[in-house]
Coordinates of N, CA and C in Angstrom, one line a residue:
X659 N -64.3 101.0 8.6 CA -64.9 100.9 9.7 C -65.4 102.1 10.2
X660 N -66.6 102.3 10.4 CA -66.9 103.6 11.3 C -67.0 103.8 12.8
X661 N -66.8 104.9 13.3 CA -66.4 105.0 14.7 C -67.2 104.1 15.6
X662 N -68.4 104.5 15.3 CA -69.3 103.5 15.7 C -69.0 101.8 16.2
X663 N -68.9 101.5 15.1 CA -68.3 100.0 15.0 C -67.2 100.0 15.5
X664 N -66.3 100.7 15.4 CA -64.7 100.7 15.9 C -64.4 100.6 17.5
X665 N -65.5 101.5 18.2 CA -65.7 101.8 19.2 C -66.4 101.1 20.1
X666 N -66.7 99.9 19.8 CA -67.4 98.5 20.0 C -66.8 97.2 20.2
X667 N -66.7 96.7 21.3 CA -65.9 95.7 21.0 C -66.9 94.0 22.0
X668 N -66.3 92.6 22.0 CA -67.2 92.0 21.9 C -66.8 91.3 23.5
X669 N -68.4 91.4 24.2 CA -68.0 90.3 25.5 C -68.8 89.4 25.3
X670 N -68.1 87.8 25.2 CA -68.8 86.7 24.8 C -70.2 86.8 24.0
X671 N -69.5 87.4 22.9 CA -70.4 87.1 21.9 C -71.0 88.4 21.9
X672 N -71.4 89.2 22.5 CA -72.4 90.5 22.4 C -71.5 91.6 22.4
X673 N -72.0 92.7 21.8 CA -71.2 93.8 21.6 C -71.6 94.7 22.4
X674 N -70.3 95.3 23.0 CA -70.8 96.3 24.1 C -69.8 97.6 23.8
X675 N -70.1 98.7 23.8 CA -69.2 99.9 23.6 C -68.5 100.3 24.6
X676 N -67.2 100.8 24.3 CA -65.7 101.0 25.1 C -66.5 102.1 25.6
X677 N -65.7 102.7 27.3 CA -66.2 103.3 28.1 C -65.3 104.3 27.2
X678 N -65.3 105.7 27.2 CA -64.7 106.7 26.9 C -64.1 107.4 28.3
X679 N -62.7 107.4 28.3 CA -62.3 108.1 29.8 C -61.0 108.9 29.5
X680 N -61.6 110.6 29.9 CA -60.9 111.4 29.5 C -59.6 111.2 30.7
X681 N -58.7 111.5 30.2 CA -57.5 111.5 31.2 C -56.6 113.1 30.8
X682 N -57.1 113.8 32.5 CA -57.0 115.1 32.4 C -55.9 115.4 33.7
X683 N -54.6 115.0 33.7 CA -53.9 115.0 34.5 C -52.9 116.0 34.4
X684 N -52.2 116.6 35.3 CA -50.9 117.9 35.4 C -49.6 117.3 35.0
X685 N -49.3 116.2 35.3 CA -48.5 115.1 34.7 C -48.4 114.9 33.4
X686 N -47.8 115.1 32.5 CA -47.6 114.8 31.4 C -47.6 113.4 30.7
X687 N -46.6 113.2 31.4 CA -45.6 111.6 31.2 C -46.7 110.6 32.2
X688 N -47.3 111.3 33.1 CA -47.9 110.1 34.3 C -49.4 109.5 33.4
X689 N -50.0 111.3 32.7 CA -51.0 110.3 31.7 C -50.8 109.8 30.6
X690 N -49.8 110.2 29.7 CA -49.3 109.4 28.5 C -49.3 107.8 29.0
X691 N -48.4 107.7 30.1 CA -48.6 106.0 31.0 C -49.5 105.2 31.1
X692 N -50.6 106.3 31.5 CA -52.1 105.8 32.2 C -53.0 105.2 31.0
X693 N -52.5 106.4 29.9 CA -53.6 105.7 28.6 C -53.2 104.7 27.7
X694 N -51.9 104.6 28.0 CA -51.0 102.9 27.5 C -51.8 102.3 28.0
X695 N -51.7 102.3 29.2 CA -52.2 101.2 30.0 C -53.6 100.8 29.6
X696 N -54.5 102.0 29.7 CA -55.8 101.8 29.4 C -56.4 101.4 28.3
X697 N -55.4 101.7 27.4 CA -55.8 101.4 25.8 C -55.6 100.0 25.6
X698 N -54.7 99.7 26.5 CA -54.7 97.9 26.4 C -55.6 97.1 26.5
X699 N -57.0 97.9 27.5 CA -57.8 96.9 28.1 C -58.8 96.8 26.9
X700 N -59.3 95.8 27.1 CA -60.7 95.6 26.2 C -62.0 96.7 26.1
X701 N -62.1 97.3 27.4 CA -63.4 98.0 27.4 C -62.8 99.4 27.7
X702 N -61.8 99.9 27.5 CA -61.6 101.7 28.3 C -61.2 102.4 27.0
X703 N -61.5 103.4 26.7 CA -61.1 103.8 25.4 C -60.3 105.3 25.7
X704 N -59.1 105.5 25.9 CA -58.7 106.9 26.8 C -58.7 107.8 25.6
X705 N -59.0 109.4 26.2 CA -59.2 110.5 24.7 C -58.6 111.5 26.3
X706 N -58.4 112.4 25.3 CA -57.2 113.6 25.8 C -58.4 114.7 25.4
X707 N -59.5 114.8 25.1 CA -60.1 116.0 25.0 C -61.7 115.8 24.4
X708 N -62.8 116.2 25.0 CA -63.8 116.3 24.3 C -64.7 115.3 25.3
X709 N -65.8 114.8 24.9 CA -67.0 114.3 26.0 C -66.7 113.1 26.2
X710 N -66.9 112.6 27.8 CA -66.7 111.4 28.3 C -67.4 110.4 28.9
X711 N -67.1 109.6 29.1 CA -67.5 108.4 30.1 C -67.8 109.4 31.5
X712 N -66.6 109.2 31.8 CA -65.6 109.2 33.5 C -64.2 110.1 32.9
X713 N -64.1 110.4 34.0 CA -62.6 111.6 34.0 C -61.8 111.0 34.7
X714 N -60.5 111.0 34.4 CA -59.4 110.9 35.8 C -58.7 112.0 35.8
X715 N -58.7 112.3 36.9 CA -58.2 113.9 37.4 C -57.3 114.1 38.4
X716 N -56.5 114.8 38.8 CA -55.7 115.0 39.8 C -56.4 116.7 39.7
X717 N -55.9 117.4 40.9 CA -56.0 118.7 41.7 C -55.6 119.6 40.6
X718 N -54.6 119.6 40.2 CA -54.4 120.5 38.7 C -54.9 120.3 37.9
X719 N -55.8 119.6 37.4 CA -57.1 119.3 36.2 C -57.5 120.6 35.9
X720 N -58.3 121.6 37.0 CA -58.8 122.9 37.1 C -60.2 122.7 36.3
X721 N -60.4 123.5 35.0 CA -61.5 123.6 34.3 C -62.0 122.5 33.0
X722 N -60.7 121.4 33.1 CA -60.4 120.9 31.8 C -61.8 119.6 31.5
X723 N -62.3 119.3 32.5 CA -63.5 118.6 32.3 C -64.7 119.1 32.4
X724 N -65.6 118.3 31.7 CA -67.1 119.0 31.8 C -67.5 118.4 33.4
X725 N -68.4 119.7 33.9 CA -69.1 119.7 35.2 C -69.4 118.6 35.8
X726 N -70.5 118.0 34.4 CA -71.6 116.8 34.8 C -70.8 115.7 34.4
X727 N -69.3 115.3 34.5 CA -68.7 114.2 34.0 C -68.1 113.5 35.3
X728 N -68.7 112.2 35.8 CA -68.3 111.5 36.8 C -66.7 111.4 36.8
X729 N -65.8 111.5 37.9 CA -64.4 111.6 37.9 C -63.6 111.0 39.1
X730 N -62.6 110.0 38.4 CA -62.0 109.8 39.3 C -60.9 110.8 39.9
X731 N -60.7 110.5 40.9 CA -59.6 111.9 41.2 C -58.1 110.7 42.1
X732 N -57.5 111.1 41.4 CA -56.1 110.8 42.1 C -55.2 112.0 42.8
X733 N -55.4 111.6 44.0 CA -55.0 112.5 45.2 C -53.7 112.2 46.4
X734 N -52.8 113.1 46.7 CA -51.7 112.8 47.7 C -52.6 112.5 49.1
X735 N -54.2 113.6 49.2 CA -54.5 113.7 50.6 C -55.4 113.0 50.8
X736 N -56.3 112.6 50.0 CA -57.4 111.4 49.8 C -58.7 111.8 50.1
X737 N -58.6 114.1 50.4 CA -60.0 114.1 50.2 C -60.8 114.0 49.3
X738 N -62.0 114.5 49.3 CA -62.7 114.5 48.2 C -63.5 116.0 48.1
X739 N -63.4 116.2 46.9 CA -64.1 117.8 46.8 C -65.4 117.8 46.3
X740 N -66.1 118.9 46.4 CA -67.5 118.9 45.9 C -67.5 118.5 44.5
X741 N -68.9 118.3 44.0 CA -69.1 117.8 42.6 C -69.2 116.6 42.6
X742 N -68.8 116.0 40.9 CA -69.1 115.0 40.5 C -68.1 114.1 41.0
X743 N -67.2 114.1 41.6 CA -65.8 113.2 41.9 C -66.6 111.7 42.6
X744 N -66.6 110.9 42.0 CA -67.2 109.9 42.6 C -66.4 108.9 43.0
X745 N -64.6 108.7 43.2 CA -63.7 107.8 43.4 C -62.4 109.2 43.5
X746 N -62.3 108.4 44.6 CA -60.6 109.0 45.0 C -59.7 108.0 45.2
X747 N -58.8 107.9 44.6 CA -57.6 107.2 44.7 C -56.2 107.7 45.0
X748 N -55.5 107.0 45.2 CA -53.8 107.7 46.0 C -53.0 107.6 44.8
X749 N -52.7 108.9 44.7 CA -51.6 109.3 43.7 C -51.1 108.3 42.4
X750 N -50.5 107.7 43.8 CA -49.4 106.6 42.9 C -50.1 104.9 42.7
X751 N -51.7 105.3 42.7 CA -52.1 104.0 42.8 C -52.1 103.2 41.6
X752 N -52.2 101.8 40.9 CA -51.5 100.8 40.2 C -52.5 101.3 39.3
X753 N -52.4 101.2 38.0 CA -53.3 101.2 36.7 C -54.5 100.6 36.4
X754 N -54.4 99.4 37.3 CA -55.4 98.7 37.1 C -56.6 98.7 37.9
X755 N -55.9 99.6 39.3 CA -57.1 99.2 40.0 C -57.9 101.0 39.7
X756 N -56.9 102.0 39.0 CA -57.6 103.2 38.9 C -58.4 102.8 37.3
X757 N -58.3 101.6 36.6 CA -59.0 101.8 35.7 C -60.3 101.0 36.2
X758 N -60.1 100.2 37.5 CA -61.4 99.5 37.8 C -62.4 100.8 38.9
X759 N -61.6 101.6 39.6 CA -62.6 102.8 40.0 C -63.2 103.7 38.5
X760 N -62.4 103.8 37.5 CA -63.6 104.4 36.1 C -64.4 103.6 36.1
X761 N -64.0 102.4 36.1 CA -65.3 101.4 35.5 C -66.6 101.8 36.4
X762 N -66.2 101.8 38.0 CA -67.4 101.7 38.8 C -67.9 103.5 39.1
X763 N -67.0 104.4 38.9 CA -67.6 105.6 38.5 C -68.6 106.3 37.3
X764 N -68.0 105.2 36.0 CA -69.0 105.6 35.3 C -70.4 104.9 35.4
X765 N -70.7 104.0 36.2 CA -71.7 103.0 36.5 C -72.4 103.9 37.7
X766 N -71.7 104.9 38.3 CA -72.5 105.5 39.4 C -72.0 105.4 40.8
X767 N -71.1 104.4 40.8 CA -70.5 104.4 42.1 C -69.5 105.3 42.7
X768 N -69.3 105.2 44.0 CA -68.5 106.1 44.5 C -67.6 105.5 45.3
X769 N -66.3 105.5 45.3 CA -65.3 104.9 46.0 C -64.0 105.7 46.7
X770 N -63.7 105.3 47.3 CA -62.6 105.7 48.2 C -61.4 105.2 48.5
X771 N -60.4 105.5 48.8 CA -59.0 104.7 49.1 C -59.3 103.8 50.3
X772 N -60.5 104.0 51.0 CA -60.4 103.4 52.8 C -61.5 102.2 52.1
X773 N -61.9 101.6 50.8 CA -62.8 100.8 50.8 C -64.5 101.3 50.4
X774 N -64.4 102.1 51.2 CA -65.8 102.4 50.9 C -66.8 102.8 50.0
X775 N -67.8 102.2 49.9 CA -68.6 102.8 48.4 C -70.0 102.7 48.6
X776 N -70.8 103.0 47.8 CA -72.3 103.2 47.6 C -72.4 103.5 46.0
X777 N -73.9 103.5 45.8 CA -74.4 103.7 44.5 C -74.5 105.3 45.0
X778 N -74.2 106.0 44.0 CA -74.3 107.9 43.6 C -75.5 108.3 44.6
X779 N -76.3 107.4 43.9 CA -77.9 107.8 44.7 C -77.9 107.4 45.7
X780 N -77.4 106.8 46.7 CA -77.7 106.6 48.0 C -76.9 107.9 48.5
X781 N -76.0 108.6 48.3 CA -75.2 109.5 48.6 C -76.0 110.9 48.7
X782 N -77.2 111.1 48.1 CA -78.0 112.3 48.1 C -79.7 112.0 48.7
X783 N -79.6 110.6 49.5 CA -81.0 109.6 49.6 C -81.3 110.7 50.4
X784 N -81.3 111.3 51.3 CA -81.6 112.1 52.3 C -80.7 113.3 53.0
X785 N -81.2 114.8 53.0 CA -80.9 115.5 53.6 C -79.7 116.1 53.4
X786 N -79.2 115.8 52.3 CA -77.8 116.1 52.2 C -76.8 115.1 52.9
X787 N -77.0 114.1 53.1 CA -76.1 113.9 54.6 C -75.2 112.5 53.6
X788 N -74.3 112.3 53.5 CA -73.6 111.0 52.5 C -74.4 109.3 53.2
X789 N -74.5 108.4 52.3 CA -74.4 106.9 52.7 C -74.0 107.0 53.5
X790 N -74.4 105.9 55.1 CA -74.0 104.9 55.6 C -74.3 103.9 56.1
X791 N -73.4 102.9 55.8 CA -73.8 101.5 56.1 C -73.8 101.0 57.0
X792 N -75.1 100.4 57.3 CA -75.4 100.0 58.6 C -75.5 98.6 59.0
X793 N -74.9 98.0 57.9 CA -75.1 96.5 57.9 C -74.3 96.0 59.4
X794 N -75.0 94.8 59.8 CA -74.1 94.1 61.0 C -73.0 93.6 60.6
X795 N -72.7 93.0 61.8 CA -70.8 93.0 61.6 C -71.2 91.1 61.2
X796 N -72.0 90.7 61.0 CA -72.1 89.4 60.3 C -72.2 89.2 58.5
X797 N -72.8 90.7 58.0 CA -73.1 90.9 56.7 C -71.4 91.4 56.7
X798 N -70.5 92.2 57.0 CA -69.6 92.7 56.9 C -68.6 92.0 57.0
X799 N -68.8 90.3 57.5 CA -67.5 89.7 57.1 C -67.3 89.3 55.5
X800 N -65.6 89.0 55.7 CA -65.6 88.5 54.4 C -66.1 87.4 54.0
X801 N -66.5 87.5 52.7 CA -66.9 86.3 52.1 C -65.5 85.0 51.9
X802 N -65.7 83.7 52.0 CA -64.9 82.8 52.0 C -64.4 82.5 50.3
X803 N -63.8 83.1 49.7 CA -63.4 82.7 48.3 C -62.3 81.7 48.0
X804 N -62.1 81.1 47.2 CA -61.4 80.1 46.8 C -59.9 80.7 46.3
X805 N -58.9 79.9 46.1 CA -57.9 81.1 45.7 C -58.2 81.4 44.3
X806 N -58.9 80.2 43.8 CA -59.1 80.2 41.8 C -60.2 81.4 41.8
X807 N -61.0 81.4 42.8 CA -62.2 82.8 42.7 C -61.6 83.9 42.9
X808 N -60.7 84.2 43.9 CA -59.6 85.3 43.9 C -59.0 85.7 43.1
X809 N -58.5 84.7 42.2 CA -57.7 85.1 40.8 C -58.5 85.6 39.9
X810 N -60.0 85.0 39.7 CA -61.4 85.2 39.0 C -61.6 86.9 39.2
X811 N -62.0 87.4 40.4 CA -61.8 88.4 41.0 C -61.7 89.5 40.8
X812 N -59.8 88.7 40.9 CA -58.8 90.0 40.1 C -58.9 90.2 39.1
X813 N -59.4 89.5 38.2 CA -59.6 89.6 36.7 C -60.8 90.5 35.9
X814 N -61.8 90.2 36.7 CA -62.8 91.0 37.1 C -63.1 92.7 36.9
X815 N -62.0 92.6 38.1 CA -61.8 93.9 38.4 C -61.3 94.9 37.5
X816 N -60.2 94.2 36.7 CA -59.6 94.6 35.0 C -60.4 95.0 34.1
X817 N -61.4 94.1 34.4 CA -62.8 94.5 33.1 C -62.7 93.0 32.6
X818 N -62.4 91.9 32.6 CA -61.7 90.8 31.7 C -63.3 90.2 31.8
X819 N -63.6 90.0 30.0 CA -64.9 88.8 29.9 C -64.5 87.8 30.5
X820 N -65.1 86.7 30.6 CA -65.2 85.3 30.4 C -64.0 84.6 30.0
X821 N -64.3 85.0 28.7 CA -63.0 84.6 27.7 C -61.5 84.9 27.6
X822 N -62.1 86.0 28.0 CA -60.2 86.4 28.7 C -60.0 85.9 30.0
X823 N -60.9 85.5 31.3 CA -60.5 84.9 32.0 C -60.2 83.8 31.8
X824 N -60.6 82.6 31.1 CA -60.8 81.4 30.8 C -59.4 81.6 30.1
X825 N -58.9 82.3 29.4 CA -57.9 82.5 28.7 C -56.6 82.7 29.7
X826 N -56.9 83.4 30.3 CA -55.5 84.0 31.6 C -55.5 82.9 32.7
X827 N -56.2 82.2 33.1 CA -56.0 81.3 33.8 C -56.0 79.8 33.4
X828 N -56.2 79.5 31.8 CA -56.0 78.0 31.5 C -57.3 77.4 31.8
X829 N -58.2 77.7 31.9 CA -59.8 76.9 32.2 C -60.5 77.5 31.0
X830 N -61.7 76.3 30.8 CA -62.7 76.6 30.2 C -63.7 77.7 30.1
X831 N -64.1 78.5 28.9 CA -65.1 79.0 29.5 C -66.4 78.9 30.8
X832 N -66.9 77.6 30.4 CA -67.7 77.7 31.2 C -67.5 76.9 32.6
X833 N -66.1 76.8 32.9 CA -65.5 77.2 34.0 C -65.4 78.3 34.6
X834 N -65.2 79.3 33.9 CA -64.9 80.8 33.9 C -66.3 81.5 34.4
X835 N -67.2 80.8 33.6 CA -68.7 81.6 34.1 C -69.3 81.1 35.7
X836 N -68.6 79.8 35.9 CA -69.3 79.0 36.7 C -68.9 79.8 38.1
X837 N -67.1 80.5 37.9 CA -66.4 80.7 39.0 C -67.3 82.4 39.4
X838 N -67.6 82.7 38.1 CA -67.9 84.3 38.2 C -69.3 84.0 38.9
X839 N -70.2 83.1 38.4 CA -71.2 83.2 39.4 C -71.2 82.6 40.8
X840 N -70.3 82.2 41.0 CA -70.4 81.9 42.9 C -69.8 83.4 43.4
X841 N -68.9 83.8 42.4 CA -68.2 85.1 43.1 C -69.6 86.0 43.5
X842 N -70.6 86.2 42.4 CA -71.6 86.7 42.7 C -72.8 86.7 43.8
X843 N -72.7 85.5 43.9 CA -73.2 84.8 44.6 C -72.7 84.9 46.0
X844 N -71.6 84.7 46.6 CA -70.6 84.5 48.0 C -70.9 86.5 48.1
X845 N -70.5 87.2 47.4 CA -70.5 88.7 47.6 C -72.0 88.7 47.3
X846 N -73.2 88.5 47.1 CA -74.7 89.2 47.2 C -74.3 89.9 46.3
X847 N -73.7 90.0 45.2 CA -73.7 91.1 44.2 C -74.6 90.7 42.8
X848 N -75.6 91.9 42.4 CA -76.5 92.0 41.4 C -75.5 91.6 39.9
X849 N -74.6 92.0 39.7 CA -73.7 91.6 38.3 C -72.6 92.2 38.8
X850 N -71.7 92.1 37.8 CA -70.1 92.1 37.5 C -69.5 93.4 38.2
X851 N -70.3 94.7 38.1 CA -69.8 95.8 38.9 C -70.3 95.8 40.4
X852 N -71.2 95.4 40.2 CA -71.9 95.1 41.7 C -70.7 94.6 42.9
X853 N -70.4 93.4 42.2 CA -68.9 92.7 42.9 C -67.9 93.2 42.8
X854 N -67.2 94.2 41.9 CA -66.1 94.9 42.2 C -66.4 95.9 43.1
X855 N -67.4 96.6 43.4 CA -67.6 97.7 44.4 C -67.6 96.8 45.8
X856 N -68.4 95.9 46.1 CA -68.1 94.9 47.2 C -67.2 94.4 47.4
X857 N -66.4 94.1 46.5 CA -64.8 93.6 46.9 C -64.1 94.5 47.2
X858 N -64.1 95.9 46.6 CA -63.3 97.0 47.2 C -63.6 97.4 48.6
X859 N -64.8 97.3 49.1 CA -65.3 97.7 50.1 C -64.7 97.0 51.2
X860 N -64.4 95.4 50.7 CA -64.1 94.6 51.9 C -62.9 94.0 52.2
X861 N -62.1 94.5 50.9 CA -60.6 95.0 50.9 C -60.4 93.5 50.2
X862 N -61.2 93.1 49.4 CA -60.8 91.8 48.7 C -60.2 92.2 47.4
X863 N -60.1 93.5 47.0 CA -59.5 94.0 45.9 C -58.7 95.3 46.5
X864 N -57.5 95.0 47.0 CA -56.6 95.9 47.6 C -56.8 97.5 46.8
X865 N -56.7 98.7 47.6 CA -56.4 100.1 46.9 C -55.3 100.5 47.8

């Protein structure tokens, strides 16, 4: 099997390339544990060198990551340095949340530990000022998700396709698709990635 084929996975019958995640952490043991956790995901492929779609770094990473690579920073302070850092997570964040942040950063979203988010282009939209959400309180209210929808949303944050959601929750694929569609509608999301970003912002997926 060639590399191109081996780096592709199936999502509900359609081939999709795995996201290459460069792990550049000063703590080698932490890096190894995180790599093992990400490798268990269907859509993430951890690497320790070379080109990648997104990088997971800490303040000791230095120049180990190409300047143009979107980054998820694991930080004790929560500060967002200048550059291509699109997500800041607590240093001790759960591996599943780090994986979710990596998916969002690779898709062009900025995410921080306080749940704020926006597409990368929003942060460069005018006069160098960061994106600010001026949505009304009505739109900021949390949508009412059922307990089952909350379970599905948690699996979406892990990057699970419909078949995996169905297997994990012991429901049919058709029912899983129904719940995913309901979540997208309730969150006003355009797609799964957008739904995760909105959910993180509104505290539906805890960081």
